[in-house]
Amino acid sequence: MIRPILTLLTLLILTTSTGQVEPTEGDLRLREADKRQSLIESSTLKGISFVSVGPTVMSGRVVDLAVNPADPTHFFVAYASGGLWETRNNGHSFEPLFDDQAVMTIGAIGVDWKDTTIWVGTGEVNSSRSSYSGLGVFRSSDHGASWQHVGLADSHHIGKIIVHPEDGNKVWVAALGPLYSDGGQRGVFMSSDSGEKWSHVLDLDVGAVDLALHPDDPDKLYAALWDRHREAWDFRGNGRLSGIYESVDGGQNWSHLSGTESGFPQGETVGRIGLDVTSADGMTYLYATHDNQDRRPSEEDDDSAALDRSAFEDMTIEEFMALDQEEVVDFLKDNKFPEKYTYELIRQQIIDGEIAPRALYDYLSDANTDLFDTPVIGAEVYRYNFDQGTWNRTHEGYLDDLVYSYGYYFGMIHIQPGDGDWVYIGGVPLLFSSDGGATWKNINPENVHADHHALWLDPERPGHLINGNDGGLNISYDNGAHYVNCNSPAVGQFYTVQVDNEEEYIVYGGLQDNGVWKGPHDYEASAQWLQTGNYPYEQLMGGDGMQIEVEPGADGAVYTGYQFGHYYRLQFREKPLYFHPEHDLGEKPLRWNWQTPIHLSTHNPDILYMGSNKVHRSLDRAENFETISPDLTYGGKEGNVPFGTLTSIHESPLQFGLIVVGSDDGRVHLSSDGGAEWIDIGQGLVDSLWVTRVCASHHNKDRLYVSLNGYRQDHMDAYVYRSDDQGKTWNRIGEDLPKEPVNVILEDPMDEDLIYVGTDHGLYTSMDGGKSFQAMMSGLPHVPVHDMVIQKRENDLVIGTHGRSIYRADIEKLRELKGLDRDLHLFALDTVTGADRWGKAAWSKWFGVNEPELDIFFYETSTENCTLDIESEKGKTLNSLSIPEGQGLQSVIYDMSIADDAVEVLTKELRKKGQALPEQGENGVNYLPAGTYRLKLSCGTESAMEELIIK
């Protein structure tokens, strides 16, 4: 029996919890970014280095392109949360340029190609669940080697940057403004002095999402304003202030081009607008794509239309009884009602008063379904008639199957330069028109992702396209008939990461719009798979990839799925088992979070927990589920986004049935008896924030950790809590962290004092149970860290980033560090296996030589210079390495070589033992032969020694 405790205090919270946090101002966020950089520089954990383990092939969301007009093989590509990259060889390889800035999320880029000055507008504009806010505009005058923040820190999301084609100091910016809060910097901004000062030239208290510059007259600009606002439970992607504006004096003054007499749609249903302009044959061609959120006229034929959900919304009992039985049976079948709900059962329940006819409507209702099933007009394309001052829709009928009811995610339109009839629009998929938008065709073949956000059209070669989408970058030379994929950067947007326990363990991850993948934990990016035909990572399923649990043992089942709680049990040679617990007819529908939490019991791998707004448990590997909790949220809110949902579930590794759960509306509950009774333990936590993670300790069954996130209130702070009494009291930890939202907290299963925290901008570690934190980001860009897991046998920390795929670091030395009682320490080395091929060609001199590398770890706190000597058994120095300045845990790479002036010394020692020095390598280097050597680390008057054994 479920027996929730509802104290008076709990009831008050259920009905009166209205606490709100404030949005964080840009200046404070910039200062906190400086604090992050300071923590990185002062960290004593620089020796823990992360390496990327991919994957790359599925890539991530591209939001903008900047292509060199003199050489289209040289261009920049901006990823939504993966940073800025440059290629000089037509996409065959890329270099990152923006990895260590205050934010990595990007909305738009612009380049002054006269001197390659780069402008970056941060914060993508697609306004989705994971559209991170930026910090304004950044500028680099040295090709990305360094960056200067040049303002608009409160713009949050930037849709377009245009650099004046003749005056590189002059730039226009379309600033969309905050997504989840009011205020901020919204509209069109202009600077004439390289960003020193900004003028707010189009200010109508609404954001600008797009800008277009006339190709022949840089005084003529066109701007699209977008009236939109998001809450965690509702997204309004349209409003009366959306519209199109024109300036003929370089942005100083603007006139309304889409007013009431213009022929463009009006009112509250005007959604996102995209613009482009070109000139041809002395004429100007201005096109707009529009996400029309007005409803379609009803086309129902009452005599022939089948029953739909809406028919039951206000249906009386008498009206239900008058329905044809077969009609109701067909309705139940078409809407996939469980077989137990027969017509006879439902009819009897209505007669008995157990349910009303509306129950059939309610059963199929949820916020996300309501959004997707809304019959909106959707995508439209308009062309402006400059002579008449009117807009005309270019096409008859609807552009169906393009942006559906989520057109806020798209807005791309491009015209072939110099040809007013060739038009391209992006959504799902990419469409092309050669007759000015009258008719359209698909140019989105099977090797190109379907969600499109960026496009470049070669003005000198029509049909040469560079396309950016949710699956990366593609190039075509035949107008979209064929594309080549250019996905070498590891820019996957992972929500989750998991590992198994196999000998060569596998990494699993779920990505934004790119499904669920698995691959080797030691993957190194390489083009070899193009020859072998075997990419090391394998896709398990599509959609938006979500949480993953893996059964222990060889060939254990994998539990995973896609958004809103649609999950599967996947097992080799078995048919996938779909599972999605349902409510009963007459009950309110369950509410499922976008990233529905699941958790596999460590005590019994047959037991799987799953969270909607309630906790569901399966005792038989997801074959059947029972609900073991009441609604553990505040009850949801009216809107088109599911809210009032569970976000995290964790069962104590120390006690079966001790379960803690968190919700998106800030509630935390605990059950100590397998779900029979639930206690609200959220008192003492900051109110109404999204619970990103609950964590029951591996070391103390009374200890809990919770992280909360204010991203959906534009509130940027780090909220991490610890309780040592099962949530009766909480202590806020991590107050020395930068003020940036926290996505995950993880306790080390081997050491209770080691705590890891992943934020929107990096990774931090505590070595004292949360009293203090320091950055642990060597090898890691300043990217959102969404999830973490530890592979216990290999001592690997594996992290899933939302923008740069998956990274791995060996944390064994981190654990050893805690036991040190001295200021200088050289860590023991594993025995090295020597090779007679050191310094020699692998199989051909044209492919280089084998050159060994040995990572030597040490810890030191000295302010003096340090040296690492490699000594023979007799104590003779064979090589010396200078240690770069720094303190704390560090590492240095030794190539196993002998210094030239020490070759004779070692030769003599070996000769006395009847041995000889191996011949010199083909690279002119002598390497250590098998034997025992001594490493000596010296820092001032202090020294430490360890053996190096080569077998």
XYZ file of C-alpha atoms in Angstrom, residues 339-597:
259
model
C -6.495 -4.599 -25.284
C -8.182 -4.669 -21.871
C -10.159 -1.542 -22.795
C -12.900 -3.106 -24.878
C -15.988 -1.267 -26.020
C -18.102 -3.317 -23.632
C -15.914 -2.495 -20.608
C -15.808 1.228 -21.369
C -19.566 1.385 -21.994
C -20.288 -0.341 -18.685
C -17.885 1.964 -16.769
C -19.675 4.981 -18.221
C -23.080 3.550 -17.303
C -21.864 2.818 -13.756
C -20.496 6.351 -13.431
C -16.914 5.159 -12.943
C -15.699 7.280 -15.855
C -17.128 9.961 -18.139
C -16.775 9.901 -21.954
C -14.141 12.612 -21.561
C -11.859 9.951 -20.077
C -11.127 8.808 -23.633
C -9.925 12.318 -24.442
C -7.906 12.616 -21.251
C -6.311 9.202 -21.739
C -4.628 10.401 -24.939
C -3.751 13.864 -23.686
C -0.316 15.100 -22.788
C 1.423 18.410 -23.311
C 3.777 17.183 -25.971
C 1.059 15.419 -27.973
C -1.032 18.567 -27.858
C 1.884 20.553 -29.272
C 2.686 18.121 -32.071
C -0.917 17.439 -33.028
C -1.976 21.075 -33.213
C -3.178 21.695 -36.797
C -1.200 24.862 -37.521
C -0.654 26.320 -40.976
C 3.090 25.859 -40.541
C 5.782 26.865 -42.990
C 5.085 29.523 -45.580
C 7.282 31.427 -48.044
C 6.583 35.029 -49.024
C 8.144 37.365 -51.586
C 8.075 41.138 -51.292
C 6.815 43.343 -54.112
C 8.779 46.579 -53.768
C 6.573 48.449 -56.254
C 3.367 47.718 -54.383
C 4.802 47.401 -50.877
C 3.117 44.022 -50.355
C 4.007 40.443 -49.551
C 2.714 37.577 -51.672
C 2.810 33.925 -50.732
C 4.817 32.096 -53.373
C 2.975 28.779 -53.246
C -0.529 27.375 -53.210
C -1.582 25.131 -50.375
C 0.481 24.010 -47.413
C 4.182 23.146 -47.209
C 3.487 20.009 -45.214
C 6.065 17.703 -43.639
C 8.635 20.481 -43.307
C 8.519 22.195 -39.910
C 5.372 20.553 -38.507
C 4.180 22.341 -35.357
C 7.699 23.083 -34.090
C 8.731 25.657 -36.655
C 10.419 27.631 -33.891
C 13.367 25.268 -34.377
C 13.890 26.387 -37.968
C 13.895 29.602 -39.983
C 16.435 29.178 -42.767
C 15.833 30.593 -46.231
C 18.470 31.350 -48.885
C 18.376 32.693 -52.424
C 21.006 31.824 -55.000
C 23.043 35.044 -55.421
C 22.157 36.688 -58.696
C 19.128 34.455 -59.331
C 15.824 35.459 -57.783
C 14.107 32.189 -58.667
C 16.418 29.670 -56.968
C 15.264 29.465 -53.345
C 16.183 27.054 -50.520
C 14.369 26.517 -47.215
C 15.372 24.336 -44.291
C 13.354 22.266 -41.888
C 12.787 18.534 -42.024
C 14.043 18.146 -44.798
C 15.929 20.616 -47.069
C 13.813 21.880 -49.988
C 14.676 23.673 -53.238
C 12.591 25.709 -55.666
C 13.692 26.826 -59.125
C 10.540 28.854 -59.809
C 10.542 31.452 -57.069
C 8.906 29.248 -54.458
C 5.908 28.111 -56.459
C 6.927 24.450 -56.359
C 9.434 22.608 -54.213
C 11.479 19.424 -54.230
C 13.482 17.523 -51.648
C 17.304 17.764 -51.876
C 17.954 15.794 -48.685
C 19.352 12.337 -49.610
C 19.781 9.497 -47.171
C 23.305 10.352 -45.983
C 22.283 13.837 -44.769
C 20.557 14.544 -41.451
C 17.035 15.918 -41.839
C 17.086 19.009 -39.529
C 18.634 21.997 -41.344
C 19.888 25.287 -39.893
C 22.669 26.701 -42.082
C 23.403 26.900 -45.789
C 25.981 28.600 -48.005
C 25.425 29.004 -51.747
C 28.384 29.522 -54.057
C 27.768 32.739 -56.007
C 30.169 31.614 -58.734
C 28.955 28.043 -59.097
C 25.200 27.482 -58.661
C 24.549 24.087 -57.137
C 27.639 24.164 -54.929
C 26.181 23.989 -51.411
C 27.642 23.802 -47.929
C 24.909 22.617 -45.581
C 24.810 22.588 -41.774
C 22.302 20.478 -39.877
C 21.754 18.526 -36.661
C 24.032 15.833 -38.062
C 26.956 18.074 -38.917
C 28.259 19.379 -42.221
C 27.684 18.287 -45.815
C 28.937 19.589 -49.172
C 27.255 19.142 -52.549
C 28.333 20.160 -56.048
C 25.178 19.055 -57.862
C 22.504 21.028 -56.005
C 21.804 18.411 -53.392
C 21.645 15.295 -55.517
C 24.752 13.998 -53.740
C 26.678 15.139 -50.655
C 29.930 14.333 -48.949
C 29.925 14.229 -45.135
C 32.544 16.341 -43.352
C 32.154 15.035 -39.810
C 35.659 14.665 -38.438
C 35.212 16.918 -35.343
C 33.896 15.179 -32.224
C 30.999 17.557 -31.581
C 28.240 15.152 -30.504
C 25.634 16.598 -28.132
C 25.358 13.885 -25.504
C 22.670 13.926 -22.852
C 23.807 10.727 -21.131
C 26.730 8.325 -20.887
C 27.073 4.790 -19.525
C 29.624 1.948 -19.468
C 29.491 -1.810 -19.140
C 31.865 -4.111 -17.254
C 33.312 -6.163 -20.097
C 37.055 -6.868 -20.348
C 37.395 -4.228 -23.058
C 34.574 -2.132 -21.788
C 32.078 -0.372 -24.010
C 30.891 3.225 -23.731
C 27.228 4.047 -24.407
C 25.629 7.435 -24.928
C 22.372 9.148 -25.872
C 22.503 12.259 -28.054
C 20.319 15.177 -29.036
C 18.498 14.143 -32.235
C 21.135 11.524 -33.081
C 19.986 8.454 -31.207
C 21.860 6.065 -28.907
C 25.345 4.793 -29.753
C 27.920 2.433 -28.283
C 31.622 2.050 -28.973
C 35.065 1.191 -27.558
C 36.249 3.187 -24.564
C 39.724 3.594 -26.099
C 38.574 4.848 -29.500
C 40.983 7.215 -31.239
C 39.636 9.233 -34.132
C 40.933 7.933 -37.436
C 39.923 7.779 -41.092
C 40.874 4.107 -41.277
C 37.249 3.029 -40.994
C 36.594 4.533 -44.418
C 38.838 1.815 -45.818
C 37.759 -1.071 -43.600
C 34.082 -0.138 -43.706
C 33.780 -0.630 -39.952
C 33.173 2.478 -37.883
C 34.002 1.553 -34.279
C 30.794 3.070 -32.879
C 27.404 1.516 -33.617
C 23.985 3.149 -33.469
C 21.523 1.240 -31.289
C 18.444 3.340 -32.081
C 17.342 6.719 -33.425
C 15.345 9.684 -32.154
C 16.731 11.741 -29.295
C 18.883 9.334 -27.316
C 18.095 9.137 -23.622
C 19.256 7.373 -20.478
C 20.966 3.986 -20.637
C 21.312 1.103 -18.214
C 23.332 -2.042 -18.944
C 22.801 -5.394 -17.252
C 25.950 -6.944 -15.778
C 27.558 -9.913 -17.458
C 28.404 -10.820 -21.011
C 25.660 -9.967 -23.514
C 23.615 -8.247 -20.812
C 20.556 -6.361 -22.014
C 20.724 -2.640 -22.704
C 17.805 -0.485 -21.551
C 17.460 2.766 -23.444
C 15.054 4.787 -25.529
C 13.995 8.099 -26.914
C 12.259 11.182 -25.625
C 9.288 11.225 -23.239
C 9.706 7.761 -21.795
C 9.614 5.525 -24.854
C 12.131 2.854 -23.906
C 13.297 -0.555 -25.080
C 15.113 -3.565 -23.734
C 17.706 -4.476 -26.348
C 19.457 -7.822 -26.272
C 21.504 -9.710 -28.807
C 19.386 -12.035 -30.964
C 16.179 -11.015 -29.187
C 13.356 -8.879 -30.466
C 13.456 -5.462 -28.808
C 10.975 -5.126 -25.952
C 9.164 -1.778 -25.907
C 7.998 -0.486 -22.537
C 6.162 2.666 -21.489
C 3.983 2.337 -18.389
C 0.459 3.659 -18.920
C -2.135 5.176 -16.623
C -5.554 3.612 -16.236
C -8.602 4.929 -18.046
C -10.161 7.563 -15.825
C -6.840 8.591 -14.271
C -4.910 11.663 -15.260
C -2.271 10.902 -17.912
C 1.248 10.311 -16.697
C 3.716 13.106 -17.367
C 7.070 12.144 -18.866
C 10.175 14.262 -18.905
C 12.024 14.754 -22.195
C 14.873 12.789 -20.610
C 12.914 10.197 -18.690
C 14.973 8.717 -15.832
